[in-house]
Amino acid sequence: MAAVQDGQLNLEVEKDIKTEITNDGSGNINANSSSPGSTSSGGKSKSPAGSGEDQQTLLAVLQFLKRNKLTESVDILRREAGLSADADDSPVSESAGAGSGGVPSVGADGGDANSLLSRVSIATPVAPPATAPPKVVAASGGEDQPDVNVVLSAYSQQGDPVLYPLYYNGLKKFIESVLDCHRAELSQVFYPLFVHMYLELVYNNHENEAKQFFEKFSGDQECYYEEDLRILSSMSKKEHMKGNETMLDFRTSKFVLRISRDSYQLLKRHLQERQNNQIWNIIQEHLYIDIFDGMPRSKSQIDAMSGSLAGEGKRDANKAKVFYGLLKEPEIEVPLDDEDEEAENEEGKPKKKKPKKDSMGSKSKKQDPNAPQQTRIPLPELKDSDKLDKIMNMKEATKKIRLGPDNLPSICFYSFLNAYQGLTAVDFTDDSSLIAGGFADSTVRVWSVTPKKLRRVKSAADLSNIDKESDDVLERIMDEKTASESKILYGHSGPVYGISFSPDRNYLLSSSEDGTVRLWSLQTFTCLVGYKGHNYPVWDTQFSPYGYYFISGGHDRVARLWATDHYQPLRMFAGHLADITCTLFHPNSNYVATGSADRTIRLWDVLTGNCVRILTGHKGPIHSLAFSPNGKFMASGATDGRVLLWDVGHGLMVGELKGHTDTIYALKFSRDGEILASGSMDNTVKLWDTLKAFDDVELDDFTAATGHIHLPENSQELLLGTYMTKSTPVIHLHFTRRNLLLAAGAYNP
Amino acid sequence: MAEERRPKQCTVVLPTESMKAMAESIGVGQLQEESCAALSEEVSYRIKEIAQDALKFMHHGKRRKLTTSDIDHALKLKNVEPLYGFQSQEFIPFRFASGGGRELHFYEEKEVDLSDIINTPLPRVPLDVSLKAPKEQQKAESTEPLKVVKPGQEEEGSIQKGQGAISAEAKGKKEGLMRMKPRSTHELSVEQQLYYKEITEACVGSCEAKRAEALQSIATDPGLYQMLPRFSTFISEGVRVNVVQNNLALLIYLMRMVKALMDNPTLYLEKYLHELIPAVVTCIVSKQLCLRPDVDNHWALRDFAARLMAQSCKTFSTTTNNIQSRITKTFTKSWLDEKTQWTTRYGCIAGLSELGPDVIKTLILPRLTVEGARIKAVSEGPVVSNIDKIGADHVQSLLLKHCASVIAKTRPLPDNMEQYRADYGYLGPTLCSHVVKARAQAALQAQQVNRTTLTITQPRPTLTVSQSGIGGSGGSRSPSIIKVPSSLTLMSTRPGTPTQPSPPATKYIVMATSAGASSTQQVITLSSSSGSSVTSTVASATSTLQPLVKLESRGAGGLGGSRPLQKYIVVSLPTSASSSLESKSGMLPPSSSSTSPISLEAGMKMDRSDSPGASTQSPH
């Protein structure tokens, strides 16, 4: 994690393959010789890769080595550094020189050359077999001894681009010839290898060879990498690599593969036998092979999890404990019961009330063991109006209909007419009384969908004339003249991509292409704050379910956590390799989920700022997220038209819902979590039986530990309904408190 | 842009010629081949990059089409100044020309006349964004969670509503569709709403002239079909409320609306009969229609409504809906009931007899004996209540009136009093004299085709003004009926001033002068299809106790000035019928007497105290 983050933050610095290689070498020397837990230091020493900082880094490393009495290493490093420094000035040529210069020096000493393999050995579980999950530890090196020559020759061979296709072909032949059970796993190697070989060719100015290579093998790659391949294909010159984000992603992050031990050994043996150093080298340099014990995974299992920009998430990344339980609701004493009874009796089904009451009561009393501490993050105190709203909520909840496969919700569609393709975001308030739309013309519009009109608070001068003691003072402060069904909020200077109501309906957040997030008051219908921090388009913003906090994420790949009364972010969540396309708070407000164009979902801890989950499996940018009301599950939808279901606690994929044919822009669980509604660009709303989906998943200890889930192939059975619009993409969904489903979209004539 | 399907085209670059052309277009002459190649590669790459970024904006804009603004935003992302304006009309902006050994590229820019631009009208302002949701669902949401329907054929179950709103209520096809269809609302335009408001207000308002206009409009306007459901609801609701409140005047107004609707040739009422027929039937047979049944003339309303009923039976009865037979059954059933009150009895008989001579012959004539006995029991027996007596009287005269004409046609001569008594019981002798009279009249008026009847019945003596429309007012006149309850609109106009405009309808004004000082006046509009229009400007002779019945023909210089109009002014006085007849002859301008279309068959009498008018006036 740390390595990835560092890499991310130093994007601009790292431009050179070569410099990095040398640095990696030195860093690994450092790491290997020092102690376990060296990955982070290795990553760190890697970061200051610029030519100016080279000297300093080297000095520091030398000092460190000396202190650890590793004189030989010191000598080598000295020689190497001195040589490269003298030979060239420019970093590029320097690196080339370093590469060739490094060969004899490292080769001279077997013991140290070991260190170059530390990358591999990190992944290799050489640690005591008792601890089955391979914790990242330094290699003891014994069995890696013969690899030294391989590594060295890799450098020398680098200049021969003609051999690349041969290498690749050789590996391909090998993998095709291995046993079926290993083939699927080993095939994972193809894509990262292909990308890195291509990039190396391009980098070394072997333009034509690169093109040929690409044409020859790009067809072999999995179809879900098509997007990336397209970007790669356009990159045919070294100059193009400068500033290309995708390229940087590949360079700065290691592609993570999960391979069973058997398969890995097979691959390793093959490569060593064939002396296929080029490939071996790339595997060491750019791949993170996460080895597990046990049965190799099947093709479908692999396909389910792969697809993200940087391979699968490391298993370690998902080990942290996530408190996915809900916070205890504050006890509110209200004369609720009487009124409720009346309401219930009116409806003529009083029998339903009793068990529900009890369950609600017991839930609030018992602390959920999976819930975070109530005060884990400070939450705003409840105001009287919030309490009133809670009471309303509970009253409504008693009238809620229970949904299920036999009891589907009614759907009410709000169509935006005359939007001229300009509707970019929609949100409903929790009580479904207001609807807000963000538009490409920079406006934000708020509608009241109840007969209650939107009114502005009177001006200050008028307010001073009001009798503050009167009972209806809240009524009196509103300016009746301004009553209207909708209000327009002007302030942004670019399309509004994200919009979110505060839970108390007093505020509205909007995020825009202009890089700002704005907070609007729904009392005065004016802008209160413009939060500046993202310098690039902000794709999404979301209020915490408890208000006060909100999250925003955008093109700059950093998600920021804000509090409404701070003009600077409280947390910055960095780690995604591409734009953050959607953001969502966990129902307990302690976690934040972000979906990204790098095809991963990350879950961040609001308290510590750490990334606690990396969920891979989508094959396209993720555009919608939804947490189940109990906080235990999450659903995500992407441009690939699939909805994936996740178990947040275990960090596992637990379901895949296929059916949509276009980007899924809206996901929502029903109020009780039995039904998941998904809305898509393909003009449909689909309903899914999530209760069944979650029930079908059997989580034994093994699957929980390894994360190899057998996805039930039953997404068609889970589909409860498909509802088409005429020509209206569905871009938002919302369940009212009574479980009526509201959908919204702009009519597209 | 350069975004194609398969990533094969890492080789696809812009042709070097394009580079050259572009270079020339900005004045760079000799560009070397290598430079062109390098440039084109670079440019291609950058274009692809920008296109990829633009796609990102498209996705976030939730669109399927890439727009120019997406490209602008992508450029902005790269810190490149966005393009100012996109030319899209033509594929290549510049033209090529060669000649004299030179090759030229140039922009083809047409001359535009400035005044053309200035003078072209501004394009319409695009409509503003609006939010639409199915109404019924909004309502449903606010009341109760919707009933949830079964899944099952959900794939096809989607319903498409106009404007692209899905109705999602429709889970199963069956239920969904059936629920959706009748709920489509037809919105009225603002003008229509105004019209509807005006019309309904005028129809039940106090101004008789306005009402006449409104009814005229309803009867003739060709564009009312959209409002028809509202009118029909208005009428049925109005009757429901006013029957309970015994508001005779409003019931009459509403019936006149029904009449007007029926008269409108562009409206087809069949779809609304389920609302109109109950309303009309209510007005025929209701036990009580007014506050003071002994005084008020609710009989006229019953007659009028019965005629409406007969008309609608004639027009709309088919073999499938069987309106006529169902209605006949209803009337007969309640008539045969022993306990039925006189008022209802009257209504039933009126309803039946209006259905035609055949019905009278088969249903009423056989019961004359029984009915006669009943009437006899009331009129000659011990005094029960005044109301019953009045009711019996009315029933008797009604029976006599209707049966006489039928008998006159069917029964062979001679009319023997004794024979009649044997055949028809108590009513026989009276009937006989009526038949004789009817025969005589039939002989007299044999040539007349149409017949307009004005029946005014008053509590005590029989008061029947039957008017035969004749050629005097012009040509064929469809039967038009007025019922004149004494409690119609009361207007007080200044004496001697002709004020009202002339609505294209004949008006009969019945003036009732009360004993007190205030003079009141009743105006009844007869909507008749005849072209003659009549203004009713009546200056009552104020507080005279003189009975006045005045019939004024067109061109009469008296009250209406020299308008080419025809007026019938009936002013009644609280004395005997003979006096009113006297006064009639006395006041009648000589010219009108000859053309007078009204023959007063019976004496006309209004109650001395004009209180019914006052009492029913209150709702206005």
XYZ file of N, CA and C in Angstrom, chain B residues 391-572:
546
model
N -101.143 16.539 -4.694
C -100.495 15.509 -5.500
C -101.506 14.760 -6.327
N -102.614 14.390 -5.670
C -103.622 13.639 -6.385
C -104.186 14.459 -7.528
N -104.383 15.734 -7.240
C -104.886 16.622 -8.295
C -103.981 16.611 -9.508
N -102.707 16.738 -9.194
C -101.757 16.802 -10.292
C -101.722 15.511 -11.077
N -101.744 14.439 -10.350
C -101.721 13.150 -11.029
C -102.928 13.032 -11.925
N -104.038 13.483 -11.388
C -105.261 13.372 -12.171
C -105.155 14.168 -13.460
N -104.742 15.411 -13.325
C -104.691 16.221 -14.538
C -103.668 15.677 -15.518
N -102.602 15.144 -14.966
C -101.575 14.576 -15.838
C -102.125 13.399 -16.622
N -102.820 12.556 -15.902
C -103.373 11.380 -16.554
C -104.372 11.793 -17.617
N -105.204 12.752 -17.230
C -106.206 13.198 -18.166
C -105.561 13.726 -19.435
N -104.552 14.547 -19.209
C -103.922 15.202 -20.353
C -103.360 14.181 -21.323
N -102.573 13.263 -20.748
C -101.875 12.330 -21.641
C -102.800 11.288 -22.213
N -103.705 10.815 -21.356
C -104.535 9.720 -21.822
C -105.554 10.197 -22.852
N -106.020 11.439 -22.620
C -107.063 11.930 -23.509
C -106.614 11.870 -24.961
N -105.419 12.340 -25.234
C -104.989 12.394 -26.627
C -104.855 10.990 -27.199
N -104.378 10.095 -26.332
C -104.196 8.730 -26.832
C -105.547 8.074 -27.099
N -106.417 8.292 -26.130
C -107.742 7.684 -26.288
C -108.442 8.264 -27.507
N -108.233 9.555 -27.660
C -108.874 10.216 -28.797
C -108.455 9.558 -30.098
N -107.238 9.126 -30.139
C -106.784 8.537 -31.387
C -107.208 7.087 -31.526
N -107.257 6.404 -30.425
C -107.452 4.967 -30.515
C -108.899 4.539 -30.335
N -109.607 5.247 -29.470
C -110.946 4.780 -29.126
C -111.941 5.250 -30.184
N -112.753 4.344 -30.605
C -113.744 4.757 -31.610
C -114.838 5.607 -30.986
N -115.392 6.419 -31.822
C -116.509 7.238 -31.364
C -117.703 6.308 -31.078
N -118.711 6.669 -30.439
C -118.928 7.936 -29.741
C -118.328 7.926 -28.329
N -118.167 9.108 -27.790
C -117.653 9.231 -26.434
C -118.826 9.252 -25.470
N -119.034 8.152 -24.896
C -120.161 8.024 -23.988
C -119.678 8.099 -22.559
N -120.237 9.041 -21.836
C -119.820 9.291 -20.465
C -119.899 8.020 -19.635
N -121.003 7.299 -19.769
C -121.209 6.114 -18.951
C -120.235 5.008 -19.327
N -120.048 4.920 -20.616
C -119.123 3.921 -21.107
C -117.722 4.166 -20.556
N -117.375 5.419 -20.528
C -116.061 5.799 -20.002
C -115.949 5.427 -18.534
N -117.037 5.723 -17.801
C -116.979 5.430 -16.372
C -116.767 3.923 -16.165
N -117.442 3.159 -16.989
C -117.296 1.714 -16.877
C -115.875 1.272 -17.192
N -115.326 1.916 -18.196
C -113.987 1.503 -18.616
C -112.895 2.023 -17.693
N -113.054 3.275 -17.296
C -111.914 3.902 -16.611
C -112.220 4.284 -15.177
N -113.351 3.938 -14.689
C -113.651 4.174 -13.289
C -113.863 5.632 -12.971
N -113.335 6.069 -11.883
C -113.578 7.398 -11.327
C -113.226 8.492 -12.322
N -112.196 8.246 -13.091
C -111.729 9.283 -13.985
C -112.526 9.339 -15.289
N -113.359 8.358 -15.493
C -114.050 8.229 -16.761
C -114.738 9.486 -17.273
N -115.641 10.055 -16.494
C -116.392 11.210 -17.003
C -115.478 12.357 -17.408
N -114.547 12.702 -16.529
C -113.652 13.813 -16.848
C -112.871 13.496 -18.102
N -112.465 12.268 -18.169
C -111.693 11.847 -19.312
C -112.503 12.016 -20.589
N -113.728 11.668 -20.448
C -114.585 11.745 -21.616
C -114.630 13.155 -22.175
N -114.844 14.106 -21.263
C -114.907 15.489 -21.730
C -113.581 15.915 -22.343
N -112.494 15.442 -21.738
C -111.174 15.782 -22.295
C -110.997 15.190 -23.672
N -111.466 13.989 -23.816
C -111.303 13.337 -25.112
C -112.077 14.096 -26.170
N -113.250 14.504 -25.779
C -114.059 15.259 -26.723
C -113.328 16.515 -27.152
N -112.788 17.183 -26.129
C -112.082 18.414 -26.408
C -110.885 18.124 -27.320
N -110.193 17.036 -27.009
C -108.999 16.704 -27.767
C -109.334 16.388 -29.209
N -110.452 15.695 -29.363
C -110.842 15.376 -30.722
C -111.111 16.634 -31.511
N -111.778 17.540 -30.847
C -112.104 18.789 -31.524
C -110.828 19.530 -31.910
N -109.936 19.579 -30.986
C -108.683 20.294 -31.225
C -107.897 19.619 -32.347
N -107.876 18.287 -32.313
C -107.126 17.564 -33.329
C -107.669 17.885 -34.706
N -108.971 17.982 -34.741
C -109.564 18.316 -36.023
C -109.145 19.710 -36.453
N -109.085 20.593 -35.446
C -108.725 21.975 -35.732
C -107.282 22.088 -36.216
N -106.452 21.446 -35.509
C -105.025 21.667 -35.751
C -104.414 20.523 -36.539
N -105.228 19.897 -37.296
C -104.743 18.709 -37.996
C -103.572 19.029 -38.894
N -103.579 20.241 -39.385
C -102.524 20.568 -40.334
C -101.204 20.911 -39.661
N -101.287 21.201 -38.395
C -100.036 21.605 -37.729
C -99.143 20.394 -37.482
N -97.971 20.612 -37.785
C -97.046 19.488 -37.666
C -96.371 19.457 -36.298
N -95.854 20.574 -36.002
C -95.094 20.605 -34.755
C -95.912 21.203 -33.638
N -95.470 20.931 -32.507
C -96.254 21.372 -31.384
C -95.308 21.749 -30.258
N -95.495 22.927 -29.817
C -94.674 23.350 -28.697
C -95.566 23.488 -27.491
N -95.131 22.968 -26.478
C -95.993 22.984 -25.319
C -95.331 23.732 -24.185
N -96.081 24.574 -23.637
C -95.605 25.232 -22.437
C -96.571 24.889 -21.340
N -96.070 24.233 -20.408
C -96.967 23.802 -19.368
C -96.589 24.500 -18.077
N -97.500 25.140 -17.579
C -97.246 25.739 -16.288
C -98.298 25.219 -15.337
N -97.850 24.537 -14.423
C -98.824 24.027 -13.472
C -98.601 24.696 -12.143
N -99.661 25.024 -11.579
C -99.573 25.697 -10.296
C -100.356 24.887 -9.281
N -100.017 25.105 -8.058
C -100.617 24.279 -7.022
C -102.138 24.130 -7.093
N -102.847 25.220 -7.091
C -104.285 25.021 -6.905
C -105.031 24.683 -8.181
N -105.290 25.667 -8.988
C -106.044 25.279 -10.173
C -105.102 24.720 -11.223
N -105.638 24.062 -12.119
C -104.780 23.592 -13.194
C -104.355 24.770 -14.030
N -103.157 24.780 -14.249
C -102.641 25.881 -15.027
C -101.797 25.284 -16.123
N -102.334 25.268 -17.240
C -101.583 24.689 -18.332
C -101.554 25.663 -19.476
N -100.464 26.087 -19.758
C -100.329 26.963 -20.907
C -99.711 26.118 -22.000
N -100.498 25.751 -22.869
C -99.912 24.967 -23.941
C -99.835 25.848 -25.163
N -98.696 25.907 -25.675
C -98.497 26.840 -26.756
C -98.177 26.066 -28.011
N -98.866 26.363 -29.001
C -98.552 25.697 -30.254
C -97.703 26.621 -31.089
N -96.564 26.151 -31.370
C -95.684 26.979 -32.202
C -96.220 26.957 -33.613
N -96.343 28.086 -34.149
C -96.883 28.137 -35.504
C -96.054 29.036 -36.372
N -96.504 29.144 -37.546
C -95.761 29.867 -38.560
C -95.507 31.312 -38.230
N -96.229 31.804 -37.274
C -96.067 33.218 -36.975
C -94.646 33.592 -36.664
N -94.011 32.789 -35.852
C -92.633 33.127 -35.516
C -91.664 32.471 -36.485
N -92.215 31.754 -37.380
C -91.314 31.321 -38.461
C -91.089 29.844 -38.518
N -91.702 29.243 -39.459
C -91.335 27.900 -39.895
C -91.463 26.824 -38.839
N -90.679 25.853 -39.033
C -90.782 24.687 -38.178
C -90.101 24.943 -36.862
N -90.767 24.577 -35.873
C -90.202 24.828 -34.556
C -90.179 23.513 -33.814
N -89.059 23.175 -33.390
C -88.985 21.914 -32.660
C -89.652 22.095 -31.321
N -90.149 21.062 -30.813
C -90.880 21.198 -29.555
C -89.979 21.780 -28.481
N -90.416 22.773 -27.893
C -89.602 23.336 -26.817
C -90.480 23.496 -25.599
N -89.871 23.269 -24.561
C -90.663 23.150 -23.349
C -90.154 24.124 -22.310
N -91.075 24.674 -21.650
C -90.647 25.459 -20.513
C -91.389 24.955 -19.326
N -90.727 24.910 -18.311
C -91.442 24.735 -17.080
C -91.238 26.011 -16.325
N -92.267 26.463 -15.815
C -92.152 27.737 -15.142
C -92.536 27.578 -13.703
N -91.637 27.223 -12.919
C -91.953 27.249 -11.511
C -91.952 28.693 -11.085
N -92.760 28.961 -10.163
C -92.895 30.364 -9.790
C -91.629 30.883 -9.166
N -90.741 30.025 -8.916
C -89.579 30.464 -8.152
C -88.323 30.545 -9.004
N -88.470 30.872 -10.209
C -87.261 31.037 -11.018
C -86.565 32.336 -10.655
N -85.638 32.655 -11.435
C -84.885 33.861 -11.140
C -85.801 35.061 -11.022
N -85.539 35.753 -10.059
C -86.324 36.960 -9.886
C -85.438 38.147 -10.177
N -85.868 38.887 -11.113
C -85.063 40.051 -11.414
C -85.934 41.275 -11.218
N -85.350 42.242 -10.730
C -86.085 43.495 -10.684
C -85.408 44.460 -11.623
N -86.128 44.825 -12.576
C -85.546 45.780 -13.515
C -86.271 47.092 -13.361
N -85.588 48.088 -13.765
C -86.250 49.379 -13.704
C -87.390 49.382 -14.690
N -88.425 49.994 -14.314
C -89.577 49.976 -15.205
C -89.281 50.709 -16.498
N -89.769 50.167 -17.525
C -89.770 50.883 -18.782
C -88.452 50.940 -19.511
N -87.474 50.197 -19.075
C -86.218 50.280 -19.806
C -85.888 48.924 -20.417
N -85.784 48.945 -21.671
C -85.343 47.713 -22.308
C -83.842 47.568 -22.147
N -83.417 46.630 -21.386
C -81.998 46.578 -21.071
C -81.285 45.370 -21.666
N -82.006 44.309 -21.789
C -81.250 43.103 -22.067
C -80.846 42.985 -23.519
N -79.735 42.419 -23.732
C -79.334 42.116 -25.094
C -80.180 40.978 -25.618
N -80.061 40.734 -26.857
C -80.928 39.715 -27.421
C -80.167 38.422 -27.637
N -80.390 37.520 -26.796
C -79.789 36.219 -27.035
C -80.614 35.490 -28.072
N -80.020 34.664 -28.780
C -80.740 34.010 -29.861
C -81.621 32.887 -29.356
N -82.453 33.215 -28.487
C -83.379 32.206 -27.993
C -84.669 32.889 -27.627
N -85.660 32.159 -27.758
C -86.946 32.742 -27.414
C -87.071 32.795 -25.913
N -87.663 33.855 -25.489
C -87.791 33.961 -24.049
C -89.216 34.216 -23.676
N -89.553 33.583 -22.664
C -90.878 33.829 -22.141
C -90.689 34.395 -20.768
N -91.276 35.462 -20.580
C -91.086 36.099 -19.295
C -92.388 36.040 -18.533
N -92.278 35.492 -17.425
C -93.472 35.416 -16.614
C -93.262 36.337 -15.440
N -94.092 37.224 -15.328
C -93.917 38.189 -14.257
C -94.881 37.904 -13.142
N -94.341 37.869 -12.049
C -95.216 37.688 -10.909
C -95.070 38.893 -10.038
N -96.110 39.569 -9.868
C -96.028 40.718 -8.976
C -96.538 40.315 -7.625
N -95.780 40.622 -6.720
C -96.179 40.244 -5.379
C -97.104 41.304 -4.815
N -97.655 40.939 -3.754
C -98.546 41.884 -3.115
C -97.801 43.095 -2.609
N -96.572 42.893 -2.307
C -95.792 44.002 -1.746
C -95.393 44.991 -2.801
N -94.516 45.829 -2.438
C -94.125 46.905 -3.334
C -93.175 46.406 -4.418
N -92.378 45.462 -4.063
C -91.330 45.091 -5.013
C -91.925 44.305 -6.168
N -91.507 44.632 -7.266
C -91.975 43.900 -8.420
C -90.939 42.874 -8.814
N -91.396 41.737 -9.132
C -90.449 40.701 -9.507
C -90.831 40.159 -10.860
N -89.944 39.468 -11.361
C -90.151 39.098 -12.742
C -89.442 37.785 -12.984
N -90.022 36.967 -13.745
C -89.399 35.683 -14.001
C -89.138 35.549 -15.480
N -88.015 35.047 -15.753
C -87.663 34.916 -17.154
C -87.373 33.465 -17.445
N -87.975 32.992 -18.371
C -87.720 31.619 -18.766
C -87.245 31.639 -20.190
N -86.195 30.977 -20.395
C -85.700 30.942 -21.757
C -86.100 29.641 -22.389
N -86.608 29.772 -23.522
C -86.901 28.583 -24.279
C -85.841 28.492 -25.335
N -85.089 27.484 -25.235
C -84.131 27.377 -26.315
C -84.811 26.622 -27.426
N -85.107 27.313 -28.396
C -85.772 26.672 -29.530
C -84.925 26.905 -30.751
N -85.083 26.049 -31.676
C -84.207 26.150 -32.825
C -84.698 27.186 -33.823
N -85.779 27.756 -33.526
C -86.280 28.742 -34.474
C -85.415 29.981 -34.455
N -85.387 30.625 -35.563
C -84.493 31.759 -35.696
C -84.968 32.972 -34.929
N -86.150 32.978 -34.557
C -86.645 34.190 -33.931
C -86.103 34.341 -32.532
N -85.638 35.477 -32.266
C -85.090 35.707 -30.938
C -85.913 36.763 -30.236
N -85.904 36.648 -29.023
C -86.802 37.506 -28.273
C -86.056 38.112 -27.105
N -86.125 39.344 -26.979
C -85.564 39.936 -25.772
C -86.642 40.044 -24.736
N -86.208 39.881 -23.614
C -87.171 39.993 -22.548
C -86.803 41.167 -21.693
N -87.318 42.196 -21.994
C -87.110 43.339 -21.120
C -88.470 43.715 -20.626
N -88.616 43.467 -19.448
C -89.947 43.672 -18.933
C -89.928 44.728 -17.863
N -90.662 45.660 -18.101
C -90.871 46.625 -17.044
C -92.192 46.276 -16.419
N -92.060 45.855 -15.281
C -93.321 45.504 -14.659
C -94.037 46.776 -14.282
N -95.233 46.617 -14.186
C -96.001 47.791 -13.797
C -95.901 48.016 -12.309
N -94.758 47.739 -11.866
C -94.404 47.856 -10.455
C -95.446 47.250 -9.547
N -95.801 47.957 -8.598
C -96.535 47.292 -7.526
C -98.034 47.250 -7.769
N -98.345 47.143 -8.980
C -99.780 47.028 -9.207
C -100.260 45.652 -8.823
N -101.465 45.596 -8.513
C -102.056 44.304 -8.270
C -102.798 43.843 -9.508
N -102.593 44.571 -10.545
C -103.258 44.243 -11.780
C -102.646 42.996 -12.400
N -103.509 42.151 -12.779
C -102.977 40.993 -13.493
C -102.578 41.385 -14.903
N -101.515 40.883 -15.271
C -101.017 41.265 -16.577
C -100.566 40.036 -17.333
N -101.061 39.859 -18.420
C -100.448 38.886 -19.305
C -100.279 39.570 -20.624
N -99.093 39.674 -20.997
C -98.880 40.480 -22.177
C -98.130 39.667 -23.198
N -98.629 39.672 -24.344
C -97.914 38.999 -25.406
C -97.584 40.035 -26.453
N -96.367 40.127 -26.726
C -95.994 41.174 -27.654
C -95.309 40.557 -28.850
N -95.734 40.941 -29.929
C -95.146 40.341 -31.119
C -94.017 41.209 -31.637
N -93.353 40.717 -32.603
C -92.194 41.457 -33.130
C -92.641 42.774 -33.709
N -91.744 43.659 -33.600
C -92.034 44.952 -34.171
C -92.963 45.779 -33.334
N -93.419 45.253 -32.300
C -94.314 46.027 -31.473
C -93.557 47.148 -30.803
N -94.118 48.297 -30.858
C -93.388 49.440 -30.335
C -93.407 49.544 -28.845
N -94.144 48.700 -28.232
C -94.394 48.851 -26.804
C -93.156 48.923 -25.948
N -92.654 47.786 -25.582
C -91.575 47.797 -24.608
C -90.233 47.531 -25.255
N -90.252 46.658 -26.195
C -88.961 46.256 -26.766
C -88.450 47.236 -27.780
N -89.078 48.374 -27.891
C -88.617 49.317 -28.905
C -88.904 48.739 -30.271
N -88.149 49.151 -31.222
C -88.416 48.719 -32.579
C -87.565 47.522 -32.983
N -87.256 46.720 -32.034
C -86.443 45.563 -32.390
C -87.270 44.570 -33.171
N -86.641 43.880 -34.042
C -87.372 42.866 -34.793
C -87.482 41.599 -33.964
N -88.092 41.723 -32.891
C -88.112 40.613 -31.963
C -89.517 40.278 -31.563
N -89.567 39.153 -30.962
C -90.875 38.714 -30.536
C -90.850 38.516 -29.046
N -91.839 38.989 -28.404
C -91.829 38.879 -26.957
C -93.107 38.268 -26.472
N -92.886 37.445 -25.528
C -94.075 36.947 -24.854
C -93.908 37.298 -23.415
N -94.725 38.086 -22.984
C -94.602 38.473 -21.593
C -95.839 38.029 -20.866
N -95.620 37.230 -19.943
C -96.748 36.727 -19.191
C -96.620 37.253 -17.793
N -97.513 38.020 -17.445
C -97.459 38.553 -16.093
C -98.691 38.054 -15.365
N -98.418 37.428 -14.326
C -99.556 36.828 -13.649
C -99.922 37.631 -12.427
